[in-house]
Short mmCIF file of C-alpha atoms and ligand atoms in Angstrom, two decimals:
data_model
loop_
_atom_site.label_atom_id
_atom_site.label_comp_id
_atom_site.label_asym_id
_atom_site.label_seq_id
_atom_site.Cartn_x
_atom_site.Cartn_y
_atom_site.Cartn_z
CA MET A 1 50.96 110.11 126.34
CA ASN A 2 49.68 109.39 129.86
CA GLN A 3 48.54 105.97 128.73
CA ALA A 4 51.89 104.99 127.18
CA THR A 5 53.98 102.50 129.10
CA LEU A 6 57.71 102.02 129.28
CA HIS A 7 57.25 98.59 127.77
CA GLN A 8 55.50 100.07 124.73
CA LEU A 9 58.33 102.53 124.27
CA LYS A 10 60.85 99.69 124.43
CA VAL A 11 58.95 97.77 121.78
CA PHE A 12 58.66 100.87 119.62
CA GLU A 13 62.37 101.68 119.98
CA ALA A 14 63.36 98.18 118.84
CA ALA A 15 60.92 98.25 115.90
CA ALA A 16 62.15 101.68 114.82
CA ARG A 17 65.82 100.67 115.12
CA HIS A 18 65.35 97.53 113.06
CA GLY A 19 62.75 98.99 110.71
CA SER A 20 60.88 95.74 111.26
CA PHE A 21 58.28 94.39 113.68
CA THR A 22 59.52 90.85 113.12
CA ARG A 23 63.10 91.65 114.11
CA ALA A 24 61.91 93.68 117.11
CA ALA A 25 59.87 90.67 118.19
CA GLU A 26 62.92 88.41 117.86
CA GLU A 27 65.12 90.75 119.86
CA LEU A 28 62.59 91.13 122.66
CA PHE A 29 61.47 87.49 122.67
CA LEU A 30 57.89 88.53 121.88
CA THR A 31 55.50 87.37 119.20
CA GLN A 32 54.94 89.58 116.21
CA PRO A 33 51.21 90.16 117.03
CA THR A 34 52.27 91.36 120.51
CA VAL A 35 54.63 93.88 118.94
CA SER A 36 51.90 95.08 116.55
CA MET A 37 49.45 95.40 119.42
CA GLN A 38 51.83 97.37 121.62
CA ILE A 39 52.61 99.75 118.78
CA LYS A 40 48.95 100.13 117.93
CA GLN A 41 48.20 101.16 121.50
CA LEU A 42 51.15 103.52 121.56
CA THR A 43 50.02 105.07 118.28
CA LYS A 44 46.61 105.66 119.84
CA SER A 45 48.17 107.40 122.83
CA VAL A 46 50.29 109.62 120.59
CA GLY A 47 47.36 110.37 118.30
CA LEU A 48 49.42 110.22 115.10
CA PRO A 49 50.78 107.35 113.00
CA LEU A 50 54.33 106.35 113.97
CA PHE A 51 55.18 104.15 110.99
CA GLU A 52 54.26 104.13 107.35
CA GLN A 53 54.63 101.27 104.96
CA VAL A 54 55.99 101.97 101.47
CA GLY A 55 56.11 98.80 99.41
CA LYS A 56 57.57 96.20 101.72
CA ARG A 57 59.57 98.65 103.78
CA LEU A 58 58.61 100.29 107.01
CA TYR A 59 59.47 103.95 107.57
CA LEU A 60 59.11 106.23 110.57
CA THR A 61 56.74 109.16 110.16
CA GLU A 62 57.83 112.55 111.47
CA ALA A 63 56.06 111.80 114.78
CA GLY A 64 57.79 108.41 114.80
CA ARG A 65 61.20 110.01 114.36
CA GLU A 66 60.53 112.45 117.19
CA LEU A 67 59.39 109.63 119.45
CA PHE A 68 62.44 107.53 118.51
CA ALA A 69 64.79 110.35 119.58
CA THR A 70 62.76 110.81 122.79
CA CYS A 71 62.97 107.08 123.56
CA ARG A 72 66.74 107.16 123.21
CA GLN A 73 66.93 110.00 125.73
CA ILE A 74 64.55 108.28 128.13
CA PHE A 75 66.44 104.98 128.08
CA GLU A 76 69.79 106.68 128.42
CA THR A 77 68.50 108.63 131.43
CA ILE A 78 67.15 105.44 133.02
CA ALA A 79 70.47 103.67 132.41
CA GLN A 80 72.31 106.58 134.06
CA PHE A 81 69.94 106.38 137.01
CA GLU A 82 70.47 102.62 137.38
CA MET A 83 74.18 103.21 137.26
CA LYS A 84 74.03 105.85 139.99
CA VAL A 85 71.94 103.58 142.18
CA ALA A 86 74.43 100.73 141.71
CA ASP A 87 77.27 103.12 142.53
CA LEU A 88 75.41 104.35 145.62
CA LYS A 89 74.94 100.78 146.74
CA GLY A 90 78.64 100.32 146.19
CA LEU A 91 77.93 96.82 145.01
CA LYS A 92 79.52 95.23 142.02
CA GLN A 93 76.30 94.05 140.50
CA GLY A 94 74.28 94.73 137.40
CA GLN A 95 74.65 94.09 133.73
CA LEU A 96 77.73 94.47 131.60
CA ARG A 97 77.13 94.84 127.88
CA LEU A 98 80.22 94.03 125.86
CA ALA A 99 80.68 94.06 122.10
CA VAL A 100 83.88 92.55 120.76
CA ILE A 101 85.33 92.01 117.29
CA THR A 102 85.48 88.46 115.98
CA THR A 103 89.11 87.76 116.85
CA ALA A 104 88.69 88.87 120.47
CA LYS A 105 86.29 85.98 120.98
CA TYR A 106 89.34 83.72 121.20
CA PHE A 107 90.27 85.07 124.59
CA ILE A 108 87.50 87.32 125.99
CA PRO A 109 85.16 84.45 126.96
CA ARG A 110 88.06 82.73 128.74
CA LEU A 111 88.68 85.83 130.77
CA LEU A 112 85.01 86.22 131.60
CA GLY A 113 84.89 82.96 133.57
CA PRO A 114 87.21 84.07 136.37
CA PHE A 115 85.64 87.54 136.29
CA CYS A 116 82.14 86.12 136.84
CA GLN A 117 83.42 84.00 139.70
CA LEU A 118 84.94 87.07 141.26
CA TYR A 119 81.74 89.11 140.82
CA PRO A 120 78.79 86.70 140.81
CA GLY A 121 76.34 89.63 140.86
CA ILE A 122 77.37 90.80 137.39
CA ASP A 123 75.51 89.45 134.36
CA ILE A 124 77.19 89.67 130.99
CA ALA A 125 75.75 90.21 127.53
CA LEU A 126 78.47 89.58 124.96
CA GLN A 127 78.06 90.41 121.28
CA VAL A 128 80.64 89.24 118.75
CA THR A 129 80.67 91.04 115.42
CA ASN A 130 83.07 92.41 112.80
CA HIS A 131 84.59 95.88 112.72
CA GLU A 132 81.68 97.45 110.89
CA GLY A 133 79.18 95.82 113.25
CA ILE A 134 81.01 97.30 116.24
CA LEU A 135 80.94 100.78 114.70
CA GLU A 136 77.20 100.49 114.17
CA ARG A 137 76.61 99.35 117.75
CA MET A 138 78.79 102.16 119.05
CA THR A 139 76.96 104.77 117.00
CA ASN A 140 73.68 103.49 118.45
CA ASN A 141 75.10 103.45 121.99
CA MET A 142 74.14 99.82 122.51
CA ASP A 143 76.90 98.56 124.83
CA ASP A 144 79.03 99.61 127.79
CA LEU A 145 82.43 98.69 126.34
CA TYR A 146 83.76 97.76 122.93
CA ILE A 147 86.83 95.73 122.07
CA MET A 148 88.25 96.39 118.64
CA SER A 149 91.50 96.66 116.71
CA GLN A 150 91.08 99.99 115.03
CA VAL A 151 89.90 102.99 117.00
CA PRO A 152 87.36 104.88 114.87
CA ASP A 153 88.63 108.34 113.97
CA HIS A 154 85.24 109.78 113.07
CA LEU A 155 83.67 109.16 116.50
CA ASP A 156 84.47 110.88 119.78
CA VAL A 157 85.78 107.97 121.86
CA SER A 158 88.09 107.21 124.78
CA TYR A 159 90.26 104.13 124.48
CA GLU A 160 93.01 102.09 126.04
CA GLN A 161 95.36 99.72 124.25
CA PHE A 162 95.70 96.43 126.09
CA LEU A 163 97.10 93.59 123.97
CA GLU A 164 98.87 93.06 120.67
CA ASN A 165 96.85 91.53 117.86
CA PRO A 166 99.31 90.65 115.09
CA LEU A 167 98.02 89.40 111.74
CA VAL A 168 99.99 86.49 110.32
CA VAL A 169 100.07 84.46 107.10
CA LEU A 170 98.61 81.00 107.66
CA ALA A 171 99.06 77.92 105.48
CA PRO A 172 98.39 74.20 105.83
CA THR A 173 101.24 72.13 107.29
CA ASN A 174 102.01 70.49 103.93
CA HIS A 175 102.31 73.78 102.01
CA PRO A 176 105.50 74.06 99.91
CA LEU A 177 106.40 77.43 101.51
CA VAL A 178 106.53 75.96 105.03
CA GLY A 179 110.04 76.23 106.41
CA GLU A 180 111.15 78.91 103.91
CA LYS A 181 112.69 82.01 105.42
CA ASN A 182 111.72 85.57 104.63
CA ILE A 183 109.35 84.76 101.78
CA SER A 184 108.81 87.81 99.56
CA ILE A 185 105.41 89.43 99.95
CA GLN A 186 105.03 89.34 96.15
CA ARG A 187 105.03 85.56 96.36
CA LEU A 188 101.61 85.71 98.08
CA GLY A 189 100.12 86.98 94.83
CA GLU A 190 100.72 83.53 93.32
CA GLU A 191 98.80 81.64 95.98
CA PRO A 192 95.03 81.11 96.10
CA PHE A 193 93.89 83.43 98.88
CA ILE A 194 90.99 83.17 101.32
CA MET A 195 89.62 86.57 102.32
CA ARG A 196 87.31 87.80 105.07
CA GLU A 197 84.06 89.58 104.16
CA PRO A 198 83.73 93.32 103.36
CA GLY A 199 83.33 95.25 106.63
CA SER A 200 86.00 93.15 108.34
CA GLY A 201 88.87 95.05 109.97
CA THR A 202 91.22 92.16 109.20
CA ARG A 203 90.39 92.43 105.53
CA ARG A 204 90.91 96.17 105.56
CA SER A 205 94.41 95.80 107.09
CA ILE A 206 95.44 93.11 104.61
CA GLN A 207 94.16 95.15 101.71
CA LYS A 208 96.07 98.20 102.89
CA LEU A 209 99.36 96.28 103.06
CA PHE A 210 98.83 94.65 99.69
CA ASP A 211 97.91 97.99 98.11
CA GLU A 212 101.08 99.56 99.51
CA HIS A 213 103.11 96.85 97.78
CA GLY A 214 101.05 96.76 94.59
CA ILE A 215 100.04 93.16 95.17
CA GLU A 216 96.87 91.67 93.81
CA VAL A 217 96.00 88.41 95.48
CA LYS A 218 93.90 85.79 93.79
CA VAL A 219 90.88 85.61 96.06
CA LYS A 220 89.66 82.08 95.70
CA LEU A 221 87.12 82.22 98.48
CA GLU A 222 85.49 84.86 100.66
CA LEU A 223 84.31 83.76 104.09
CA GLY A 224 82.68 85.67 106.94
CA SER A 225 84.28 83.78 109.80
CA ASN A 226 87.80 83.18 111.06
CA GLU A 227 86.93 79.61 111.99
CA ALA A 228 85.62 78.84 108.49
CA ILE A 229 88.80 80.31 107.01
CA LYS A 230 90.95 78.13 109.26
CA GLN A 231 89.07 75.05 108.12
CA ALA A 232 89.43 76.08 104.47
CA ILE A 233 93.20 76.56 104.87
CA ALA A 234 93.55 73.20 106.58
CA GLY A 235 91.50 71.70 103.74
CA GLY A 236 94.04 72.98 101.22
CA LEU A 237 91.87 75.66 99.59
CA GLY A 238 94.45 78.40 99.98
CA ILE A 239 96.35 80.61 102.39
CA SER A 240 95.09 83.56 104.37
CA VAL A 241 96.03 86.28 106.83
CA LEU A 242 94.35 86.15 110.22
CA SER A 243 94.97 87.29 113.75
CA ARG A 244 97.52 85.09 115.49
CA HIS A 245 94.99 84.69 118.29
CA THR A 246 92.76 82.62 116.01
CA LEU A 247 95.27 79.80 116.59
CA ILE A 248 93.97 79.34 120.12
CA PRO A 249 93.71 76.48 120.79
CA ASP A 250 96.44 75.12 118.54
CA THR A 251 95.05 72.23 116.53
CA GLY A 252 98.40 71.64 114.85
CA ASP A 253 97.07 71.78 111.29
CA LEU A 254 98.07 75.35 110.45
CA VAL A 255 101.49 76.95 110.15
CA ILE A 256 102.56 80.58 110.27
CA LEU A 257 104.62 81.44 107.18
CA ASP A 258 107.66 83.67 107.51
CA VAL A 259 106.72 86.41 105.01
CA GLU A 260 108.41 89.80 104.79
CA ASN A 261 106.33 92.73 106.17
CA PHE A 262 104.49 90.29 108.45
CA PRO A 263 103.12 90.15 111.03
CA ILE A 264 100.93 93.18 110.44
CA LYS A 265 101.15 94.91 113.79
CA ARG A 266 97.80 95.67 115.36
CA SER A 267 96.50 95.94 118.89
CA TRP A 268 93.28 95.47 120.74
CA TYR A 269 91.69 98.49 122.32
CA MET A 270 89.00 98.85 124.88
CA VAL A 271 86.82 101.68 123.63
CA HIS A 272 83.78 103.62 124.79
CA PRO A 273 82.13 106.85 123.63
CA SER A 274 83.81 109.80 125.37
CA GLY A 275 80.57 111.27 126.65
CA LYS A 276 79.46 108.01 128.21
CA GLN A 277 79.96 107.72 131.91
CA LEU A 278 81.11 104.20 132.73
CA SER A 279 79.14 102.31 135.35
CA ILE A 280 80.96 100.81 138.31
CA VAL A 281 80.48 97.41 136.66
CA ALA A 282 82.08 98.57 133.41
CA ARG A 283 84.95 100.24 135.27
CA THR A 284 85.52 97.07 137.28
CA TYR A 285 85.66 95.02 134.10
CA PHE A 286 87.93 97.55 132.41
CA GLU A 287 90.50 97.27 135.20
CA TYR A 288 90.16 93.50 135.41
CA LEU A 289 90.73 93.08 131.67
CA LEU A 290 93.83 95.25 131.63
CA ASP A 291 95.34 93.18 134.39
CA ALA A 292 94.27 89.77 133.03
CA SER A 293 95.40 90.53 129.48
CA ARG A 294 98.88 91.41 130.71
CA LYS A 295 99.13 87.95 132.26
CA LEU A 296 97.67 86.34 129.16
CA ALA A 297 100.16 88.17 126.92
CA ASP A 298 103.05 86.53 128.79
CA ARG A 299 101.51 83.08 128.40
CA GLN A 300 100.72 83.56 124.72
CA PHE A 301 104.21 84.70 123.92
CA ASN A 302 105.50 81.30 124.99
CA TYR A 303 102.70 79.53 123.20
CA HIS A 304 103.40 81.25 119.87
CA GLU A 305 107.10 80.60 120.07
CA LYS A 306 106.11 76.97 120.01
CA VAL A 307 103.73 77.06 117.01
CA THR A 308 105.73 79.36 114.77
CA VAL A 309 107.43 77.40 112.04
CA GLY A 310 109.51 79.02 109.33
P1 PGA B 1 87.17 91.80 112.01
O1 PGA B 1 87.94 92.31 113.24
O2 PGA B 1 86.37 90.65 112.48
O3 PGA B 1 86.35 92.99 111.59
O4 PGA B 1 88.16 91.41 110.94
C1 PGA B 1 89.25 92.05 113.47
C2 PGA B 1 90.04 93.30 113.50
O5 PGA B 1 89.56 94.40 113.15
O6 PGA B 1 91.20 93.15 113.92
#
């Protein structure tokens, strides 16, 4: 292994994680032949094949699996070292890797602007994905902090609640139910419904509430993005349930319906694996976000008073 380089291990780790040279190349901004070459050289240093191809799929050999686990440990140790060095320097600089659920994208980027001005030495990598995507990233220890609405109960994590994330029923402004008070939840079963994709936390919450009340909605359309759903509602394709934060900024073409058992009360949590020691950068962001979201909550309360009709 004396010949192996850190770069080769990085390439191998990405290829093993994705099960694909092409996707590893995309992630690392390399060409596919470069990835193949690096892995070929690494294979030579190890002296055993690392991958095997069965049909179209790529699998790790036993040596590959061992090396994959070793890579994880090596990169984690290096990250810890970098963190200690940054802490020793006492400087707020380095990289912050954030992964947030789709609805948090309506306010997290806004809060990042002032944060970056305050700490110009901190670079941010922000991933936006659905609930299932966050769980996967967390399991693979890919980010410093995660923002999500449902704290996973099968993983050992530390978390802090920082802002409400209510789910509301949205309809177009010309919908016949606009202006009606305390609409029965059963009534939703009669409306064409637009649903988020499987793996979405929003979808899971809606489904839970509907199951509790024995309601079967007529799913007219399934869409994997809050923005696409908003457009579909505005276009008259149906109603839906989304986070109230998706109304930022208010375009004036959607209305929150006053339906019993709504809003579904949820919150945003800042989460990280319990065993993971937070870097000074991550801790700084953690504290900043708690403070900034408190201020934002006050502002949004006023804002939503304005847009709520019903
Ligand atoms: P989603 O996340 O994008 O998975 O629906 C939102 C949530 O869980 O609140």
